[in-house]
PDB file as gemmi writes it, atoms N, CA and C in Angstrom:
CRYST1    1.000    1.000    1.000  90.00  90.00  90.00 P 1                      
ATOM      1  N   MET A   1      91.539  89.814  69.035  1.00  0.00           N  
ATOM      2  CA  MET A   1      91.415  89.480  70.370  1.00  0.00           C  
ATOM      3  C   MET A   1      91.793  90.271  71.437  1.00  0.00           C  
ATOM      4  N   SER A   2      90.872  90.235  72.502  1.00  0.00           N  
ATOM      5  CA  SER A   2      90.755  91.067  73.586  1.00  0.00           C  
ATOM      6  C   SER A   2      91.561  90.772  74.856  1.00  0.00           C  
ATOM      7  N   GLY A   3      91.644  91.317  75.822  1.00  0.00           N  
ATOM      8  CA  GLY A   3      92.496  91.038  76.693  1.00  0.00           C  
ATOM      9  C   GLY A   3      91.776  90.093  77.658  1.00  0.00           C  
ATOM     10  N   TRP A   4      92.495  89.591  78.842  1.00  0.00           N  
ATOM     11  CA  TRP A   4      92.236  88.515  79.744  1.00  0.00           C  
ATOM     12  C   TRP A   4      92.617  88.817  80.911  1.00  0.00           C  
ATOM     13  N   TYR A   5      92.065  88.073  82.032  1.00  0.00           N  
ATOM     14  CA  TYR A   5      92.761  88.245  83.535  1.00  0.00           C  
ATOM     15  C   TYR A   5      93.531  86.903  83.518  1.00  0.00           C  
ATOM     16  N   GLU A   6      94.398  86.725  84.736  1.00  0.00           N  
ATOM     17  CA  GLU A   6      95.250  85.791  84.846  1.00  0.00           C  
ATOM     18  C   GLU A   6      95.311  85.846  86.357  1.00  0.00           C  
ATOM     19  N   VAL A   7      94.945  84.554  87.139  1.00  0.00           N  
ATOM     20  CA  VAL A   7      94.635  84.188  88.587  1.00  0.00           C  
ATOM     21  C   VAL A   7      96.143  83.491  88.932  1.00  0.00           C  
ATOM     22  N   SER A   8      96.854  83.740  89.691  1.00  0.00           N  
ATOM     23  CA  SER A   8      98.016  83.076  90.168  1.00  0.00           C  
ATOM     24  C   SER A   8      97.764  83.029  91.633  1.00  0.00           C  
ATOM     25  N   LYS A   9      98.751  82.133  92.229  1.00  0.00           N  
ATOM     26  CA  LYS A   9      99.209  82.070  93.770  1.00  0.00           C  
ATOM     27  C   LYS A   9     100.622  82.411  93.818  1.00  0.00           C  
ATOM     28  N   SER A  10     100.569  83.062  94.944  1.00  0.00           N  
ATOM     29  CA  SER A  10     101.797  83.722  95.617  1.00  0.00           C  
ATOM     30  C   SER A  10     102.579  82.761  96.158  1.00  0.00           C  
ATOM     31  N   GLY A  11     103.880  82.922  96.565  1.00  0.00           N  
ATOM     32  CA  GLY A  11     104.663  81.948  97.262  1.00  0.00           C  
ATOM     33  C   GLY A  11     104.205  81.605  98.715  1.00  0.00           C  
ATOM     34  N   ASN A  12     103.279  82.752  99.376  1.00  0.00           N  
ATOM     35  CA  ASN A  12     102.773  82.380 100.647  1.00  0.00           C  
ATOM     36  C   ASN A  12     101.359  82.012 100.643  1.00  0.00           C  
ATOM     37  N   GLY A  13     100.804  81.409  99.353  1.00  0.00           N  
ATOM     38  CA  GLY A  13      99.486  80.864  99.034  1.00  0.00           C  
ATOM     39  C   GLY A  13      98.586  81.979  98.701  1.00  0.00           C  
ATOM     40  N   GLN A  14      98.807  83.127  98.874  1.00  0.00           N  
ATOM     41  CA  GLN A  14      97.630  84.178  98.426  1.00  0.00           C  
ATOM     42  C   GLN A  14      97.457  84.180  97.053  1.00  0.00           C  
ATOM     43  N   PHE A  15      96.375  85.103  96.721  1.00  0.00           N  
ATOM     44  CA  PHE A  15      95.883  85.092  95.153  1.00  0.00           C  
ATOM     45  C   PHE A  15      96.028  86.373  94.784  1.00  0.00           C  
ATOM     46  N   ARG A  16      96.425  86.360  93.233  1.00  0.00           N  
ATOM     47  CA  ARG A  16      96.717  87.905  92.706  1.00  0.00           C  
ATOM     48  C   ARG A  16      96.295  87.515  91.582  1.00  0.00           C  
ATOM     49  N   PHE A  17      95.569  88.798  90.994  1.00  0.00           N  
ATOM     50  CA  PHE A  17      95.377  88.643  89.448  1.00  0.00           C  
ATOM     51  C   PHE A  17      95.825  89.811  88.738  1.00  0.00           C  
ATOM     52  N   VAL A  18      96.058  89.463  87.576  1.00  0.00           N  
ATOM     53  CA  VAL A  18      96.454  90.567  86.548  1.00  0.00           C  
ATOM     54  C   VAL A  18      95.524  90.602  85.223  1.00  0.00           C  
ATOM     55  N   LEU A  19      95.452  91.885  84.667  1.00  0.00           N  
ATOM     56  CA  LEU A  19      94.676  92.186  83.637  1.00  0.00           C  
ATOM     57  C   LEU A  19      95.817  92.251  82.605  1.00  0.00           C  
ATOM     58  N   LYS A  20      95.557  91.509  81.257  1.00  0.00           N  
ATOM     59  CA  LYS A  20      96.552  91.464  80.446  1.00  0.00           C  
ATOM     60  C   LYS A  20      95.873  91.908  79.231  1.00  0.00           C  
ATOM     61  N   ALA A  21      96.592  93.185  78.560  1.00  0.00           N  
ATOM     62  CA  ALA A  21      96.061  93.202  77.165  1.00  0.00           C  
ATOM     63  C   ALA A  21      96.099  92.330  76.024  1.00  0.00           C  
ATOM     64  N   ALA A  22      95.578  92.672  74.712  1.00  0.00           N  
ATOM     65  CA  ALA A  22      95.719  91.758  73.938  1.00  0.00           C  
ATOM     66  C   ALA A  22      97.193  91.382  73.260  1.00  0.00           C  
ATOM     67  N   ASN A  23      98.153  92.488  73.714  1.00  0.00           N  
ATOM     68  CA  ASN A  23      99.468  91.982  73.037  1.00  0.00           C  
ATOM     69  C   ASN A  23     100.124  91.377  74.411  1.00  0.00           C  
ATOM     70  N   ALA A  24      99.673  90.723  75.412  1.00  0.00           N  
ATOM     71  CA  ALA A  24      99.864  90.023  76.685  1.00  0.00           C  
ATOM     72  C   ALA A  24     100.611  90.877  77.629  1.00  0.00           C  
ATOM     73  N   GLU A  25     100.724  91.932  77.407  1.00  0.00           N  
ATOM     74  CA  GLU A  25     101.340  92.888  78.592  1.00  0.00           C  
ATOM     75  C   GLU A  25     100.214  93.273  79.587  1.00  0.00           C  
ATOM     76  N   THR A  26     100.824  93.267  80.814  1.00  0.00           N  
ATOM     77  CA  THR A  26     100.195  93.460  82.082  1.00  0.00           C  
ATOM     78  C   THR A  26      99.970  94.921  82.174  1.00  0.00           C  
ATOM     79  N   ILE A  27      98.550  95.145  82.187  1.00  0.00           N  
ATOM     80  CA  ILE A  27      98.293  96.374  82.386  1.00  0.00           C  
ATOM     81  C   ILE A  27      97.436  96.861  83.776  1.00  0.00           C  
ATOM     82  N   LEU A  28      97.050  95.972  84.368  1.00  0.00           N  
ATOM     83  CA  LEU A  28      96.823  96.238  86.056  1.00  0.00           C  
ATOM     84  C   LEU A  28      97.119  95.038  86.663  1.00  0.00           C  
ATOM     85  N   THR A  29      97.569  95.230  88.005  1.00  0.00           N  
ATOM     86  CA  THR A  29      98.021  94.180  88.985  1.00  0.00           C  
ATOM     87  C   THR A  29      97.039  94.384  90.183  1.00  0.00           C  
ATOM     88  N   SER A  30      96.603  93.376  90.670  1.00  0.00           N  
ATOM     89  CA  SER A  30      95.628  93.503  91.944  1.00  0.00           C  
ATOM     90  C   SER A  30      96.557  93.243  93.054  1.00  0.00           C  
ATOM     91  N   GLU A  31      96.225  93.604  94.370  1.00  0.00           N  
ATOM     92  CA  GLU A  31      96.552  93.226  95.584  1.00  0.00           C  
ATOM     93  C   GLU A  31      96.700  91.608  95.716  1.00  0.00           C  
ATOM     94  N   LEU A  32      97.126  91.045  96.985  1.00  0.00           N  
ATOM     95  CA  LEU A  32      97.047  89.766  97.234  1.00  0.00           C  
ATOM     96  C   LEU A  32      95.863  89.668  98.026  1.00  0.00           C  
ATOM     97  N   TYR A  33      95.030  88.452  97.830  1.00  0.00           N  
ATOM     98  CA  TYR A  33      93.893  88.189  98.460  1.00  0.00           C  
ATOM     99  C   TYR A  33      94.050  86.710  99.102  1.00  0.00           C  
ATOM    100  N   THR A  34      93.300  86.562 100.048  1.00  0.00           N  
ATOM    101  CA  THR A  34      93.655  85.370 100.833  1.00  0.00           C  
ATOM    102  C   THR A  34      92.905  84.122 100.477  1.00  0.00           C  
ATOM    103  N   THR A  35      91.881  84.519  99.679  1.00  0.00           N  
ATOM    104  CA  THR A  35      91.244  83.437  98.937  1.00  0.00           C  
ATOM    105  C   THR A  35      90.914  83.550  97.450  1.00  0.00           C  
ATOM    106  N   ARG A  36      90.746  82.265  96.907  1.00  0.00           N  
ATOM    107  CA  ARG A  36      90.409  82.659  95.323  1.00  0.00           C  
ATOM    108  C   ARG A  36      88.914  83.562  95.126  1.00  0.00           C  
ATOM    109  N   ALA A  37      88.148  83.008  96.127  1.00  0.00           N  
ATOM    110  CA  ALA A  37      86.781  83.979  95.749  1.00  0.00           C  
ATOM    111  C   ALA A  37      86.896  85.321  96.138  1.00  0.00           C  
ATOM    112  N   ALA A  38      87.815  85.786  97.036  1.00  0.00           N  
ATOM    113  CA  ALA A  38      88.036  87.109  97.040  1.00  0.00           C  
ATOM    114  C   ALA A  38      88.696  87.890  95.691  1.00  0.00           C  
ATOM    115  N   ALA A  39      89.872  87.029  95.392  1.00  0.00           N  
ATOM    116  CA  ALA A  39      90.498  87.481  93.831  1.00  0.00           C  
ATOM    117  C   ALA A  39      89.121  87.475  92.908  1.00  0.00           C  
ATOM    118  N   ASP A  40      88.162  86.474  92.866  1.00  0.00           N  
ATOM    119  CA  ASP A  40      87.190  86.810  92.007  1.00  0.00           C  
ATOM    120  C   ASP A  40      86.456  88.034  91.832  1.00  0.00           C  
ATOM    121  N   GLY A  41      86.216  88.178  93.428  1.00  0.00           N  
ATOM    122  CA  GLY A  41      85.396  89.453  93.637  1.00  0.00           C  
ATOM    123  C   GLY A  41      86.232  90.805  92.919  1.00  0.00           C  
ATOM    124  N   GLY A  42      87.667  90.707  93.056  1.00  0.00           N  
ATOM    125  CA  GLY A  42      88.376  91.719  92.630  1.00  0.00           C  
ATOM    126  C   GLY A  42      88.068  91.741  90.830  1.00  0.00           C  
ATOM    127  N   ILE A  43      88.199  90.696  90.488  1.00  0.00           N  
ATOM    128  CA  ILE A  43      87.928  90.768  89.024  1.00  0.00           C  
ATOM    129  C   ILE A  43      86.647  91.236  88.419  1.00  0.00           C  
ATOM    130  N   ALA A  44      85.546  90.992  89.278  1.00  0.00           N  
ATOM    131  CA  ALA A  44      84.311  91.676  88.995  1.00  0.00           C  
ATOM    132  C   ALA A  44      84.382  92.885  89.332  1.00  0.00           C  
ATOM    133  N   SER A  45      84.747  93.440  89.934  1.00  0.00           N  
ATOM    134  CA  SER A  45      85.110  94.718  90.512  1.00  0.00           C  
ATOM    135  C   SER A  45      85.792  95.452  89.291  1.00  0.00           C  
ATOM    136  N   VAL A  46      86.778  95.075  88.838  1.00  0.00           N  
ATOM    137  CA  VAL A  46      87.338  95.583  87.780  1.00  0.00           C  
ATOM    138  C   VAL A  46      86.482  95.815  86.345  1.00  0.00           C  
ATOM    139  N   GLN A  47      85.823  94.687  86.516  1.00  0.00           N  
ATOM    140  CA  GLN A  47      85.002  94.392  85.366  1.00  0.00           C  
ATOM    141  C   GLN A  47      83.576  95.536  85.109  1.00  0.00           C  
ATOM    142  N   THR A  48      83.465  95.986  86.400  1.00  0.00           N  
ATOM    143  CA  THR A  48      82.291  96.976  86.615  1.00  0.00           C  
ATOM    144  C   THR A  48      82.746  98.390  86.883  1.00  0.00           C  
ATOM    145  N   ASN A  49      84.174  98.406  87.449  1.00  0.00           N  
ATOM    146  CA  ASN A  49      84.320  99.986  87.582  1.00  0.00           C  
ATOM    147  C   ASN A  49      85.434 100.284  86.257  1.00  0.00           C  
ATOM    148  N   SER A  50      85.937  99.639  85.396  1.00  0.00           N  
ATOM    149  CA  SER A  50      87.139 100.039  84.600  1.00  0.00           C  
ATOM    150  C   SER A  50      86.556 100.845  83.633  1.00  0.00           C  
ATOM    151  N   ALA A  51      85.325 100.902  83.115  1.00  0.00           N  
ATOM    152  CA  ALA A  51      84.745 101.745  82.310  1.00  0.00           C  
ATOM    153  C   ALA A  51      84.368 103.459  82.829  1.00  0.00           C  
ATOM    154  N   VAL A  52      84.544 103.509  84.096  1.00  0.00           N  
ATOM    155  CA  VAL A  52      84.041 104.915  84.790  1.00  0.00           C  
ATOM    156  C   VAL A  52      85.488 105.562  85.081  1.00  0.00           C  
ATOM    157  N   ASP A  53      85.385 107.054  84.235  1.00  0.00           N  
ATOM    158  CA  ASP A  53      86.770 107.924  84.350  1.00  0.00           C  
ATOM    159  C   ASP A  53      86.813 107.876  85.756  1.00  0.00           C  
ATOM    160  N   GLU A  54      85.832 108.398  86.558  1.00  0.00           N  
ATOM    161  CA  GLU A  54      86.197 108.574  88.006  1.00  0.00           C  
ATOM    162  C   GLU A  54      87.140 107.774  88.916  1.00  0.00           C  
ATOM    163  N   ARG A  55      87.095 106.442  88.514  1.00  0.00           N  
ATOM    164  CA  ARG A  55      87.547 105.749  89.278  1.00  0.00           C  
ATOM    165  C   ARG A  55      88.947 105.628  89.131  1.00  0.00           C  
ATOM    166  N   TYR A  56      89.810 106.209  88.292  1.00  0.00           N  
ATOM    167  CA  TYR A  56      91.115 106.073  88.016  1.00  0.00           C  
ATOM    168  C   TYR A  56      91.873 107.415  88.817  1.00  0.00           C  
ATOM    169  N   GLU A  57      92.639 106.961  89.471  1.00  0.00           N  
ATOM    170  CA  GLU A  57      93.743 107.965  90.254  1.00  0.00           C  
ATOM    171  C   GLU A  57      95.024 107.864  89.905  1.00  0.00           C  
ATOM    172  N   LYS A  58      95.437 109.132  89.031  1.00  0.00           N  
ATOM    173  CA  LYS A  58      96.605 109.267  88.582  1.00  0.00           C  
ATOM    174  C   LYS A  58      97.729 109.831  89.902  1.00  0.00           C  
ATOM    175  N   LYS A  59      98.850 109.145  89.929  1.00  0.00           N  
ATOM    176  CA  LYS A  59      99.810 109.228  90.829  1.00  0.00           C  
ATOM    177  C   LYS A  59     100.960 109.216  90.058  1.00  0.00           C  
ATOM    178  N   SER A  60     102.038 109.584  90.904  1.00  0.00           N  
ATOM    179  CA  SER A  60     103.605 109.485  90.756  1.00  0.00           C  
ATOM    180  C   SER A  60     104.493 108.831  91.675  1.00  0.00           C  
ATOM    181  N   THR A  61     105.433 107.965  91.112  1.00  0.00           N  
ATOM    182  CA  THR A  61     106.517 107.464  91.831  1.00  0.00           C  
ATOM    183  C   THR A  61     107.173 108.571  92.838  1.00  0.00           C  
ATOM    184  N   LYS A  62     108.034 108.076  93.594  1.00  0.00           N  
ATOM    185  CA  LYS A  62     108.811 109.155  94.197  1.00  0.00           C  
ATOM    186  C   LYS A  62     109.841 109.727  93.285  1.00  0.00           C  
ATOM    187  N   ASP A  63     110.097 109.060  92.343  1.00  0.00           N  
ATOM    188  CA  ASP A  63     111.097 109.438  91.263  1.00  0.00           C  
ATOM    189  C   ASP A  63     110.423 110.436  89.798  1.00  0.00           C  
ATOM    190  N   GLY A  64     109.073 110.308  90.274  1.00  0.00           N  
ATOM    191  CA  GLY A  64     108.308 111.164  89.055  1.00  0.00           C  
ATOM    192  C   GLY A  64     107.569 110.608  87.850  1.00  0.00           C  
ATOM    193  N   HIS A  65     107.622 109.121  87.848  1.00  0.00           N  
ATOM    194  CA  HIS A  65     107.107 108.405  87.189  1.00  0.00           C  
ATOM    195  C   HIS A  65     105.770 108.194  87.212  1.00  0.00           C  
ATOM    196  N   PRO A  66     104.858 108.574  86.428  1.00  0.00           N  
ATOM    197  CA  PRO A  66     103.702 108.479  86.489  1.00  0.00           C  
ATOM    198  C   PRO A  66     102.808 106.865  86.605  1.00  0.00           C  
ATOM    199  N   TYR A  67     101.841 106.780  87.077  1.00  0.00           N  
ATOM    200  CA  TYR A  67     101.218 105.433  87.219  1.00  0.00           C  
ATOM    201  C   TYR A  67      99.867 105.875  87.804  1.00  0.00           C  
ATOM    202  N   PHE A  68      98.782 104.831  87.915  1.00  0.00           N  
ATOM    203  CA  PHE A  68      97.378 104.787  88.148  1.00  0.00           C  
ATOM    204  C   PHE A  68      97.055 103.641  89.060  1.00  0.00           C  
ATOM    205  N   ASN A  69      95.977 104.032  89.701  1.00  0.00           N  
ATOM    206  CA  ASN A  69      95.316 103.147  90.461  1.00  0.00           C  
ATOM    207  C   ASN A  69      93.800 102.882  90.004  1.00  0.00           C  
ATOM    208  N   LEU A  70      92.977 101.756  90.029  1.00  0.00           N  
ATOM    209  CA  LEU A  70      91.822 101.494  89.827  1.00  0.00           C  
ATOM    210  C   LEU A  70      91.182 101.398  91.031  1.00  0.00           C  
ATOM    211  N   LYS A  71      90.128 102.360  91.325  1.00  0.00           N  
ATOM    212  CA  LYS A  71      89.336 102.265  92.601  1.00  0.00           C  
ATOM    213  C   LYS A  71      87.862 101.876  92.318  1.00  0.00           C  
ATOM    214  N   ALA A  72      87.254 101.196  93.363  1.00  0.00           N  
ATOM    215  CA  ALA A  72      85.828 100.833  93.607  1.00  0.00           C  
ATOM    216  C   ALA A  72      85.249 102.149  93.865  1.00  0.00           C  
ATOM    217  N   ALA A  73      83.905 101.892  94.027  1.00  0.00           N  
ATOM    218  CA  ALA A  73      83.142 102.858  94.463  1.00  0.00           C  
ATOM    219  C   ALA A  73      83.199 103.315  95.877  1.00  0.00           C  
ATOM    220  N   ASN A  74      83.571 102.281  96.596  1.00  0.00           N  
ATOM    221  CA  ASN A  74      84.112 102.574  98.331  1.00  0.00           C  
ATOM    222  C   ASN A  74      85.479 103.126  98.165  1.00  0.00           C  
ATOM    223  N   HIS A  75      85.983 103.513  96.936  1.00  0.00           N  
ATOM    224  CA  HIS A  75      87.431 104.133  97.045  1.00  0.00           C  
ATOM    225  C   HIS A  75      88.537 103.385  97.696  1.00  0.00           C  
ATOM    226  N   GLU A  76      88.318 101.930  97.594  1.00  0.00           N  
ATOM    227  CA  GLU A  76      89.369 101.084  97.643  1.00  0.00           C  
ATOM    228  C   GLU A  76      90.075 100.749  96.692  1.00  0.00           C  
ATOM    229  N   VAL A  77      91.255 100.480  96.501  1.00  0.00           N  
ATOM    230  CA  VAL A  77      92.189 100.460  95.449  1.00  0.00           C  
ATOM    231  C   VAL A  77      91.939  99.089  94.951  1.00  0.00           C  
ATOM    232  N   ILE A  78      91.480  98.758  93.441  1.00  0.00           N  
ATOM    233  CA  ILE A  78      91.359  97.150  93.070  1.00  0.00           C  
ATOM    234  C   ILE A  78      92.680  96.665  92.705  1.00  0.00           C  
ATOM    235  N   GLY A  79      93.169  97.621  91.923  1.00  0.00           N  
ATOM    236  CA  GLY A  79      94.590  97.351  91.201  1.00  0.00           C  
ATOM    237  C   GLY A  79      95.290  98.571  90.531  1.00  0.00           C  
ATOM    238  N   SER A  80      96.790  98.238  90.353  1.00  0.00           N  
ATOM    239  CA  SER A  80      97.614  99.511  90.181  1.00  0.00           C  
ATOM    240  C   SER A  80      98.403  99.043  88.875  1.00  0.00           C  
ATOM    241  N   SER A  81      98.814 100.144  88.406  1.00  0.00           N  
ATOM    242  CA  SER A  81      99.534 100.032  87.042  1.00  0.00           C  
ATOM    243  C   SER A  81     100.917 100.102  87.570  1.00  0.00           C  
ATOM    244  N   GLU A  82     102.061  99.578  86.229  1.00  0.00           N  
ATOM    245  CA  GLU A  82     102.995  99.860  85.992  1.00  0.00           C  
ATOM    246  C   GLU A  82     103.605 101.289  86.386  1.00  0.00           C  
ATOM    247  N   ALA A  83     104.683 101.918  86.678  1.00  0.00           N  
ATOM    248  CA  ALA A  83     105.172 102.981  86.596  1.00  0.00           C  
ATOM    249  C   ALA A  83     105.479 103.058  84.818  1.00  0.00           C  
ATOM    250  N   TYR A  84     105.032 104.311  84.516  1.00  0.00           N  
ATOM    251  CA  TYR A  84     105.276 104.805  83.013  1.00  0.00           C  
ATOM    252  C   TYR A  84     106.465 105.976  82.682  1.00  0.00           C  
ATOM    253  N   SER A  85     106.860 105.876  81.715  1.00  0.00           N  
ATOM    254  CA  SER A  85     108.015 106.737  81.063  1.00  0.00           C  
ATOM    255  C   SER A  85     107.383 108.391  80.972  1.00  0.00           C  
ATOM    256  N   SER A  86     105.789 108.318  80.744  1.00  0.00           N  
ATOM    257  CA  SER A  86     105.270 109.850  80.527  1.00  0.00           C  
ATOM    258  C   SER A  86     103.914 109.633  80.909  1.00  0.00           C  
ATOM    259  N   GLN A  87     103.331 110.912  81.019  1.00  0.00           N  
ATOM    260  CA  GLN A  87     101.859 110.881  81.505  1.00  0.00           C  
ATOM    261  C   GLN A  87     100.950 110.487  80.133  1.00  0.00           C  
ATOM    262  N   ALA A  88     101.633 110.734  78.719  1.00  0.00           N  
ATOM    263  CA  ALA A  88     100.715 110.250  77.765  1.00  0.00           C  
ATOM    264  C   ALA A  88     100.748 108.519  77.837  1.00  0.00           C  
ATOM    265  N   ALA A  89     102.017 108.004  78.120  1.00  0.00           N  
ATOM    266  CA  ALA A  89     101.831 106.532  78.297  1.00  0.00           C  
ATOM    267  C   ALA A  89     100.989 106.127  79.159  1.00  0.00           C  
ATOM    268  N   CYS A  90     100.598 106.662  80.136  1.00  0.00           N  
ATOM    269  CA  CYS A  90      99.857 106.384  81.744  1.00  0.00           C  
ATOM    270  C   CYS A  90      98.497 106.533  81.075  1.00  0.00           C  
ATOM    271  N   ASP A  91      98.186 107.403  79.996  1.00  0.00           N  
ATOM    272  CA  ASP A  91      96.887 107.884  79.623  1.00  0.00           C  
ATOM    273  C   ASP A  91      96.702 106.499  78.750  1.00  0.00           C  
ATOM    274  N   LYS A  92      97.635 106.007  78.015  1.00  0.00           N  
ATOM    275  CA  LYS A  92      97.150 105.170  77.293  1.00  0.00           C  
ATOM    276  C   LYS A  92      97.068 103.659  78.123  1.00  0.00           C  
ATOM    277  N   GLY A  93      97.812 103.402  79.099  1.00  0.00           N  
ATOM    278  CA  GLY A  93      97.400 102.348  80.050  1.00  0.00           C  
ATOM    279  C   GLY A  93      95.893 102.525  80.461  1.00  0.00           C  
ATOM    280  N   ILE A  94      95.624 103.441  80.666  1.00  0.00           N  
ATOM    281  CA  ILE A  94      94.327 103.729  81.625  1.00  0.00           C  
ATOM    282  C   ILE A  94      93.328 103.330  80.151  1.00  0.00           C  
ATOM    283  N   ALA A  95      93.591 103.805  79.266  1.00  0.00           N  
ATOM    284  CA  ALA A  95      92.482 103.435  77.989  1.00  0.00           C  
ATOM    285  C   ALA A  95      92.601 102.072  77.457  1.00  0.00           C  
ATOM    286  N   SER A  96      93.897 101.564  78.021  1.00  0.00           N  
ATOM    287  CA  SER A  96      93.815  99.891  77.564  1.00  0.00           C  
ATOM    288  C   SER A  96      93.123  99.101  78.885  1.00  0.00           C  
ATOM    289  N   VAL A  97      92.734  99.552  79.960  1.00  0.00           N  
ATOM    290  CA  VAL A  97      92.511  98.861  81.090  1.00  0.00           C  
ATOM    291  C   VAL A  97      90.715  99.279  80.746  1.00  0.00           C  
ATOM    292  N   LYS A  98      90.419 100.548  80.046  1.00  0.00           N  
ATOM    293  CA  LYS A  98      88.852 100.663  79.963  1.00  0.00           C  
ATOM    294  C   LYS A  98      88.647  99.599  78.696  1.00  0.00           C  
ATOM    295  N   ALA A  99      89.493  99.599  77.981  1.00  0.00           N  
ATOM    296  CA  ALA A  99      89.023  98.807  76.656  1.00  0.00           C  
ATOM    297  C   ALA A  99      88.962  97.084  76.950  1.00  0.00           C  
ATOM    298  N   ASN A 100      90.041  96.785  77.991  1.00  0.00           N  
ATOM    299  CA  ASN A 100      89.882  95.113  78.294  1.00  0.00           C  
ATOM    300  C   ASN A 100      89.353  94.861  79.538  1.00  0.00           C  
ATOM    301  N   GLY A 101      88.950  95.633  80.263  1.00  0.00           N  
ATOM    302  CA  GLY A 101      88.715  95.470  81.688  1.00  0.00           C  
ATOM    303  C   GLY A 101      87.213  94.543  81.805  1.00  0.00           C  
ATOM    304  N   ALA A 102      86.582  94.960  81.102  1.00  0.00           N  
ATOM    305  CA  ALA A 102      84.920  94.160  81.036  1.00  0.00           C  
ATOM    306  C   ALA A 102      85.218  92.572  80.370  1.00  0.00           C  
ATOM    307  N   THR A 103      86.402  92.249  80.059  1.00  0.00           N  
ATOM    308  CA  THR A 103      86.578  90.949  79.377  1.00  0.00           C  
ATOM    309  C   THR A 103      86.016  89.581  80.467  1.00  0.00           C  
ATOM    310  N   LYS A 104      85.571  88.841  79.904  1.00  0.00           N  
ATOM    311  CA  LYS A 104      84.982  87.576  80.997  1.00  0.00           C  
ATOM    312  C   LYS A 104      86.074  86.388  80.855  1.00  0.00           C  
ATOM    313  N   THR A 105      87.189  86.772  79.888  1.00  0.00           N  
ATOM    314  CA  THR A 105      87.984  85.497  80.094  1.00  0.00           C  
ATOM    315  C   THR A 105      88.823  85.448  81.002  1.00  0.00           C  
ATOM    316  N   ILE A 106      89.092  84.681  81.741  1.00  0.00           N  
ATOM    317  CA  ILE A 106      89.758  84.288  82.757  1.00  0.00           C  
ATOM    318  C   ILE A 106      90.680  83.024  82.756  1.00  0.00           C  
ATOM    319  N   LYS A 107      91.986  83.121  82.839  1.00  0.00           N  
ATOM    320  CA  LYS A 107      93.057  81.944  82.845  1.00  0.00           C  
ATOM    321  C   LYS A 107      93.551  81.730  84.364  1.00  0.00           C  
ATOM    322  N   ASP A 108      93.212  80.696  84.601  1.00  0.00           N  
ATOM    323  CA  ASP A 108      93.615  79.926  86.075  1.00  0.00           C  
ATOM    324  C   ASP A 108      95.085  79.482  86.082  1.00  0.00           C  
ATOM    325  N   LYS A 109      95.900  80.222  86.595  1.00  0.00           N  
ATOM    326  CA  LYS A 109      97.377  79.606  86.970  1.00  0.00           C  
ATOM    327  C   LYS A 109      97.579  79.092  88.039  1.00  0.00           C  
ATOM    328  N   THR A 110      96.549  78.762  88.834  1.00  0.00           N  
ATOM    329  CA  THR A 110      96.566  78.322  89.974  1.00  0.00           C  
ATOM    330  C   THR A 110      96.592  76.904  89.932  1.00  0.00           C  
ATOM    331  N   LEU A 111      96.281  76.106  88.954  1.00  0.00           N  
ATOM    332  CA  LEU A 111      95.907  74.744  89.046  1.00  0.00           C  
ATOM    333  C   LEU A 111      97.049  74.039  88.255  1.00  0.00           C  
ATOM    334  N   PRO A 112      97.404  72.794  88.910  1.00  0.00           N  
ATOM    335  CA  PRO A 112      98.940  72.171  88.355  1.00  0.00           C  
ATOM    336  C   PRO A 112      98.584  71.825  87.005  1.00  0.00           C  
ATOM    337  N   VAL A 113      99.997  72.207  86.176  1.00  0.00           N  
ATOM    338  CA  VAL A 113      99.855  71.509  84.872  1.00  0.00           C  
ATOM    339  C   VAL A 113     100.152  69.989  84.879  1.00  0.00           C  
ATOM    340  N   LEU A 114      99.330  69.654  84.115  1.00  0.00           N  
ATOM    341  CA  LEU A 114      99.349  67.821  83.898  1.00  0.00           C  
ATOM    342  C   LEU A 114     100.052  67.421  82.389  1.00  0.00           C  
TER     343      LEU A 114                                                      
END                                                                             
């Protein structure tokens, strides 16, 4: 099984998506979007850009933990990773986004459960 996207709504009514790996771990989290259509556009951008090495920006938190941002061609951040314990773990996270980013599976968590 490959990864998938989950779209959810925040407490203030905005939309966010996460990219999950096959093991259900979150590997990329988006910014907040004001509309569902904008969130869907963000997912499309991850699907397009996740395979491109140059789109990954490696950074460190203030306390030195590595993380990465995935950027679009216009240099806007599409999504960010969690903070990792080592650079090797961060590199595995990037590899996971590359492997799972093209998925077309989207789980909509914005709909009420009946």
